[in-house]
Amino acid sequence: RYNHIGKNLDAILSVSYSLSSEGRILEALHAARYAYSHVISRWDNLEEDWSGFLFAAAYQIGFCLMDFKLHSKANYYLRSAASSKILKYVIEFINSFANLNDRHVLDIIEAYEKFPNDGYDSIEYDNFIKFIKRRKAFVFIEMKRYDDAENLLKEMLESNDEDSKKFAVNELQY
């Protein structure tokens, strides 16, 4: 059963995605916040599971806040979205955490490095793991753990992934 409110909120969230892709981030943020707050304010009275929608709205809010460099606020929403285990949401959460320069970011990355492939598309999952390795190397550099970064980057040079190789070459030149 899908009511008219759900269709309207889906449309509002779609508009938010379109606005953000056009670079109209503030308008996108307002639309996503409206949709999110509408569901949150009625959470106790909802008859259906709206968690998927709530995760999508939280992701969109966090994504917009990242554009404004409001990393702490973005992290709040993206942490919620990442709990859905949707890899796109997890990636943005890790990015927000890394942008906070939080000393726990390496722990977060290493936890996700062991993230099991529970039914994900193999290409999507492989891309996720490659992202994790690139982000880990970047964090090693930020933490001035140059030997660890160099070892990981050299491992990437030997991989079959062109994006990882390019990243490794650029970072090793740095």
PDB file of C-alpha atoms in Angstrom:
ATOM      1  CA  ARG A   1       0.000   0.000   0.000  1.00  0.00           C
ATOM      2  CA  TYR A   2       1.567   3.230  -1.106  1.00  0.00           C
ATOM      3  CA  ASN A   3      -0.342   6.399  -0.363  1.00  0.00           C
ATOM      4  CA  HIS A   4      -0.388   9.790  -2.023  1.00  0.00           C
ATOM      5  CA  ILE A   5       1.947  11.271   0.605  1.00  0.00           C
ATOM      6  CA  GLY A   6       4.656   8.816  -0.380  1.00  0.00           C
ATOM      7  CA  LYS A   7       4.317   9.708  -4.031  1.00  0.00           C
ATOM      8  CA  ASN A   8       4.555  13.409  -3.224  1.00  0.00           C
ATOM      9  CA  LEU A   9       7.614  12.923  -1.033  1.00  0.00           C
ATOM     10  CA  ASP A  10       9.280  10.787  -3.708  1.00  0.00           C
ATOM     11  CA  ALA A  11       8.639  13.600  -6.171  1.00  0.00           C
ATOM     12  CA  ILE A  12      10.104  16.171  -3.764  1.00  0.00           C
ATOM     13  CA  LEU A  13      13.201  14.017  -3.251  1.00  0.00           C
ATOM     14  CA  SER A  14      13.541  13.562  -7.025  1.00  0.00           C
ATOM     15  CA  VAL A  15      13.383  17.336  -7.422  1.00  0.00           C
ATOM     16  CA  SER A  16      16.089  17.638  -4.768  1.00  0.00           C
ATOM     17  CA  TYR A  17      18.347  15.242  -6.710  1.00  0.00           C
ATOM     18  CA  SER A  18      17.738  17.186  -9.926  1.00  0.00           C
ATOM     19  CA  LEU A  19      18.461  20.517  -8.265  1.00  0.00           C
ATOM     20  CA  SER A  20      21.722  19.258  -6.777  1.00  0.00           C
ATOM     21  CA  SER A  21      22.845  17.889 -10.140  1.00  0.00           C
ATOM     22  CA  GLU A  22      22.208  21.377 -11.566  1.00  0.00           C
ATOM     23  CA  GLY A  23      24.367  22.904  -8.830  1.00  0.00           C
ATOM     24  CA  ARG A  24      21.381  24.439  -7.055  1.00  0.00           C
ATOM     25  CA  ILE A  25      22.473  22.996  -3.731  1.00  0.00           C
ATOM     26  CA  LEU A  26      20.622  25.292  -1.332  1.00  0.00           C
ATOM     27  CA  GLU A  27      17.301  24.617  -3.057  1.00  0.00           C
ATOM     28  CA  ALA A  28      18.089  20.894  -3.124  1.00  0.00           C
ATOM     29  CA  LEU A  29      18.849  20.997   0.592  1.00  0.00           C
ATOM     30  CA  HIS A  30      15.536  22.706   1.385  1.00  0.00           C
ATOM     31  CA  ALA A  31      13.577  20.111  -0.593  1.00  0.00           C
ATOM     32  CA  ALA A  32      15.378  17.172   1.040  1.00  0.00           C
ATOM     33  CA  ARG A  33      14.954  18.653   4.520  1.00  0.00           C
ATOM     34  CA  TYR A  34      11.249  19.165   3.890  1.00  0.00           C
ATOM     35  CA  ALA A  35      10.806  15.522   2.880  1.00  0.00           C
ATOM     36  CA  TYR A  36      12.926  14.271   5.794  1.00  0.00           C
ATOM     37  CA  SER A  37      11.163  16.365   8.439  1.00  0.00           C
ATOM     38  CA  HIS A  38       7.755  15.404   7.042  1.00  0.00           C
ATOM     39  CA  VAL A  39       8.475  11.717   7.633  1.00  0.00           C
ATOM     40  CA  ILE A  40      10.215  12.224  10.990  1.00  0.00           C
ATOM     41  CA  SER A  41       7.323  14.294  12.356  1.00  0.00           C
ATOM     42  CA  ARG A  42       4.881  11.480  11.558  1.00  0.00           C
ATOM     43  CA  TRP A  43       7.167   8.519  12.319  1.00  0.00           C
ATOM     44  CA  ASP A  44       5.148   7.117  15.225  1.00  0.00           C
ATOM     45  CA  ASN A  45       1.897   7.149  13.245  1.00  0.00           C
ATOM     46  CA  LEU A  46       3.139   5.610   9.995  1.00  0.00           C
ATOM     47  CA  GLU A  47       1.697   2.253   9.034  1.00  0.00           C
ATOM     48  CA  GLU A  48       4.406   1.392   6.517  1.00  0.00           C
ATOM     49  CA  ASP A  49       8.169   1.079   6.744  1.00  0.00           C
ATOM     50  CA  TRP A  50       9.559   4.406   5.611  1.00  0.00           C
ATOM     51  CA  SER A  51      13.153   3.729   6.631  1.00  0.00           C
ATOM     52  CA  GLY A  52      14.336   3.430   3.015  1.00  0.00           C
ATOM     53  CA  PHE A  53      12.889   6.817   2.202  1.00  0.00           C
ATOM     54  CA  LEU A  54      14.327   8.298   5.387  1.00  0.00           C
ATOM     55  CA  PHE A  55      17.802   6.959   4.521  1.00  0.00           C
ATOM     56  CA  ALA A  56      17.540   8.449   1.019  1.00  0.00           C
ATOM     57  CA  ALA A  57      16.495  11.838   2.388  1.00  0.00           C
ATOM     58  CA  ALA A  58      19.254  11.750   5.028  1.00  0.00           C
ATOM     59  CA  TYR A  59      21.788  10.926   2.316  1.00  0.00           C
ATOM     60  CA  GLN A  60      20.607  13.824   0.158  1.00  0.00           C
ATOM     61  CA  ILE A  61      20.749  16.262   3.084  1.00  0.00           C
ATOM     62  CA  GLY A  62      24.246  15.096   3.990  1.00  0.00           C
ATOM     63  CA  PHE A  63      25.373  15.278   0.384  1.00  0.00           C
ATOM     64  CA  CYS A  64      24.176  18.894   0.132  1.00  0.00           C
ATOM     65  CA  LEU A  65      25.747  19.866   3.457  1.00  0.00           C
ATOM     66  CA  MET A  66      29.069  18.445   2.253  1.00  0.00           C
ATOM     67  CA  ASP A  67      28.934  20.913  -0.645  1.00  0.00           C
ATOM     68  CA  PHE A  68      28.691  23.717   1.906  1.00  0.00           C
ATOM     69  CA  LYS A  69      31.645  22.218   3.814  1.00  0.00           C
ATOM     70  CA  LEU A  70      29.415  21.665   6.848  1.00  0.00           C
ATOM     71  CA  HIS A  71      31.068  18.315   7.483  1.00  0.00           C
ATOM     72  CA  SER A  72      29.918  17.815  11.071  1.00  0.00           C
ATOM     73  CA  LYS A  73      26.267  18.390  10.188  1.00  0.00           C
ATOM     74  CA  ALA A  74      26.632  16.284   7.043  1.00  0.00           C
ATOM     75  CA  ASN A  75      28.151  13.485   9.094  1.00  0.00           C
ATOM     76  CA  TYR A  76      25.076  13.396  11.351  1.00  0.00           C
ATOM     77  CA  TYR A  77      22.767  12.661   8.405  1.00  0.00           C
ATOM     78  CA  LEU A  78      25.210  10.466   6.503  1.00  0.00           C
ATOM     79  CA  ARG A  79      25.819   8.269   9.543  1.00  0.00           C
ATOM     80  CA  SER A  80      22.099   7.539   9.559  1.00  0.00           C
ATOM     81  CA  ALA A  81      22.044   6.885   5.808  1.00  0.00           C
ATOM     82  CA  ALA A  82      25.101   4.598   6.026  1.00  0.00           C
ATOM     83  CA  SER A  83      23.322   2.383   8.540  1.00  0.00           C
ATOM     84  CA  SER A  84      21.185   1.237   5.587  1.00  0.00           C
ATOM     85  CA  LYS A  85      24.328  -0.454   4.210  1.00  0.00           C
ATOM     86  CA  ILE A  86      23.702   1.048   0.777  1.00  0.00           C
ATOM     87  CA  LEU A  87      27.257   1.399  -0.526  1.00  0.00           C
ATOM     88  CA  LYS A  88      26.705   4.821  -2.114  1.00  0.00           C
ATOM     89  CA  TYR A  89      25.575   6.119   1.286  1.00  0.00           C
ATOM     90  CA  VAL A  90      28.471   4.437   3.097  1.00  0.00           C
ATOM     91  CA  ILE A  91      30.986   6.051   0.727  1.00  0.00           C
ATOM     92  CA  GLU A  92      29.620   9.519   1.377  1.00  0.00           C
ATOM     93  CA  PHE A  93      29.614   8.848   5.131  1.00  0.00           C
ATOM     94  CA  ILE A  94      33.287   7.852   4.999  1.00  0.00           C
ATOM     95  CA  ASN A  95      34.079  10.982   2.991  1.00  0.00           C
ATOM     96  CA  SER A  96      32.281  13.162   5.537  1.00  0.00           C
ATOM     97  CA  PHE A  97      34.115  11.489   8.394  1.00  0.00           C
ATOM     98  CA  ALA A  98      37.469  11.939   6.671  1.00  0.00           C
ATOM     99  CA  ASN A  99      36.701  15.607   6.040  1.00  0.00           C
ATOM    100  CA  LEU A 100      36.166  16.093   9.769  1.00  0.00           C
ATOM    101  CA  ASN A 101      39.811  15.079  10.295  1.00  0.00           C
ATOM    102  CA  ASP A 102      38.570  12.906  13.117  1.00  0.00           C
ATOM    103  CA  ARG A 103      41.224  10.662  14.634  1.00  0.00           C
ATOM    104  CA  HIS A 104      38.812   7.704  14.422  1.00  0.00           C
ATOM    105  CA  VAL A 105      38.474   7.822  10.644  1.00  0.00           C
ATOM    106  CA  LEU A 106      41.045   5.068  10.144  1.00  0.00           C
ATOM    107  CA  ASP A 107      39.076   2.788  12.505  1.00  0.00           C
ATOM    108  CA  ILE A 108      35.925   3.467  10.483  1.00  0.00           C
ATOM    109  CA  ILE A 109      37.713   2.755   7.194  1.00  0.00           C
ATOM    110  CA  GLU A 110      39.244  -0.456   8.518  1.00  0.00           C
ATOM    111  CA  ALA A 111      35.856  -1.630   9.780  1.00  0.00           C
ATOM    112  CA  TYR A 112      34.354  -1.082   6.332  1.00  0.00           C
ATOM    113  CA  GLU A 113      37.374  -2.769   4.747  1.00  0.00           C
ATOM    114  CA  LYS A 114      36.037  -5.990   6.289  1.00  0.00           C
ATOM    115  CA  PHE A 115      32.485  -5.237   5.136  1.00  0.00           C
ATOM    116  CA  PRO A 116      31.087  -8.513   3.748  1.00  0.00           C
ATOM    117  CA  ASN A 117      29.627  -8.779   0.277  1.00  0.00           C
ATOM    118  CA  ASP A 118      26.127  -9.743   1.355  1.00  0.00           C
ATOM    119  CA  GLY A 119      24.331  -9.779  -1.955  1.00  0.00           C
ATOM    120  CA  TYR A 120      25.841  -6.652  -3.511  1.00  0.00           C
ATOM    121  CA  ASP A 121      26.481  -6.492  -7.215  1.00  0.00           C
ATOM    122  CA  SER A 122      30.084  -7.709  -7.627  1.00  0.00           C
ATOM    123  CA  ILE A 123      31.167  -4.658  -9.648  1.00  0.00           C
ATOM    124  CA  GLU A 124      29.608  -2.257  -7.134  1.00  0.00           C
ATOM    125  CA  TYR A 125      31.248  -4.117  -4.248  1.00  0.00           C
ATOM    126  CA  ASP A 126      34.665  -4.214  -5.977  1.00  0.00           C
ATOM    127  CA  ASN A 127      34.435  -0.460  -6.615  1.00  0.00           C
ATOM    128  CA  PHE A 128      33.571   0.061  -2.961  1.00  0.00           C
ATOM    129  CA  ILE A 129      36.626  -1.889  -1.773  1.00  0.00           C
ATOM    130  CA  LYS A 130      38.848   0.054  -4.216  1.00  0.00           C
ATOM    131  CA  PHE A 131      37.416   3.300  -2.840  1.00  0.00           C
ATOM    132  CA  ILE A 132      38.176   2.117   0.710  1.00  0.00           C
ATOM    133  CA  LYS A 133      41.808   1.451  -0.191  1.00  0.00           C
ATOM    134  CA  ARG A 134      42.234   4.836  -1.887  1.00  0.00           C
ATOM    135  CA  ARG A 135      40.642   6.620   1.065  1.00  0.00           C
ATOM    136  CA  LYS A 136      42.822   4.661   3.491  1.00  0.00           C
ATOM    137  CA  ALA A 137      45.971   5.688   1.614  1.00  0.00           C
ATOM    138  CA  PHE A 138      44.817   9.306   1.686  1.00  0.00           C
ATOM    139  CA  VAL A 139      44.192   9.109   5.445  1.00  0.00           C
ATOM    140  CA  PHE A 140      47.635   7.551   5.997  1.00  0.00           C
ATOM    141  CA  ILE A 141      49.149  10.546   4.204  1.00  0.00           C
ATOM    142  CA  GLU A 142      47.068  12.996   6.250  1.00  0.00           C
ATOM    143  CA  MET A 143      48.237  11.231   9.412  1.00  0.00           C
ATOM    144  CA  LYS A 144      51.850  11.417   8.186  1.00  0.00           C
ATOM    145  CA  ARG A 145      52.090   7.618   8.187  1.00  0.00           C
ATOM    146  CA  TYR A 146      54.057   7.754   4.977  1.00  0.00           C
ATOM    147  CA  ASP A 147      55.476   4.208   5.094  1.00  0.00           C
ATOM    148  CA  ASP A 148      51.987   2.717   5.441  1.00  0.00           C
ATOM    149  CA  ALA A 149      50.712   4.959   2.655  1.00  0.00           C
ATOM    150  CA  GLU A 150      53.597   4.040   0.381  1.00  0.00           C
ATOM    151  CA  ASN A 151      53.064   0.299   0.919  1.00  0.00           C
ATOM    152  CA  LEU A 152      49.360   0.574   0.149  1.00  0.00           C
ATOM    153  CA  LEU A 153      49.978   2.778  -2.891  1.00  0.00           C
ATOM    154  CA  LYS A 154      52.560   0.349  -4.269  1.00  0.00           C
ATOM    155  CA  GLU A 155      50.012  -2.443  -3.834  1.00  0.00           C
ATOM    156  CA  MET A 156      47.563  -0.347  -5.884  1.00  0.00           C
ATOM    157  CA  LEU A 157      50.149   0.098  -8.628  1.00  0.00           C
ATOM    158  CA  GLU A 158      50.210  -3.662  -9.047  1.00  0.00           C
ATOM    159  CA  SER A 159      46.427  -3.963  -9.311  1.00  0.00           C
ATOM    160  CA  ASN A 160      44.406  -4.224 -12.505  1.00  0.00           C
ATOM    161  CA  ASP A 161      42.353  -1.159 -11.652  1.00  0.00           C
ATOM    162  CA  GLU A 162      43.309   1.875 -13.740  1.00  0.00           C
ATOM    163  CA  ASP A 163      41.706   4.393 -11.343  1.00  0.00           C
ATOM    164  CA  SER A 164      43.660   2.986  -8.412  1.00  0.00           C
ATOM    165  CA  LYS A 165      46.876   3.019 -10.444  1.00  0.00           C
ATOM    166  CA  LYS A 166      46.362   6.672 -11.426  1.00  0.00           C
ATOM    167  CA  PHE A 167      45.578   7.572  -7.830  1.00  0.00           C
ATOM    168  CA  ALA A 168      48.694   5.725  -6.620  1.00  0.00           C
ATOM    169  CA  VAL A 169      50.952   7.416  -9.178  1.00  0.00           C
ATOM    170  CA  ASN A 170      49.634  10.882  -8.226  1.00  0.00           C
ATOM    171  CA  GLU A 171      49.963  10.276  -4.509  1.00  0.00           C
ATOM    172  CA  LEU A 172      53.440   8.745  -4.767  1.00  0.00           C
ATOM    173  CA  GLN A 173      54.576  11.810  -6.716  1.00  0.00           C
ATOM    174  CA  TYR A 174      53.250  13.934  -3.869  1.00  0.00           C
TER     175      TYR A 174
END
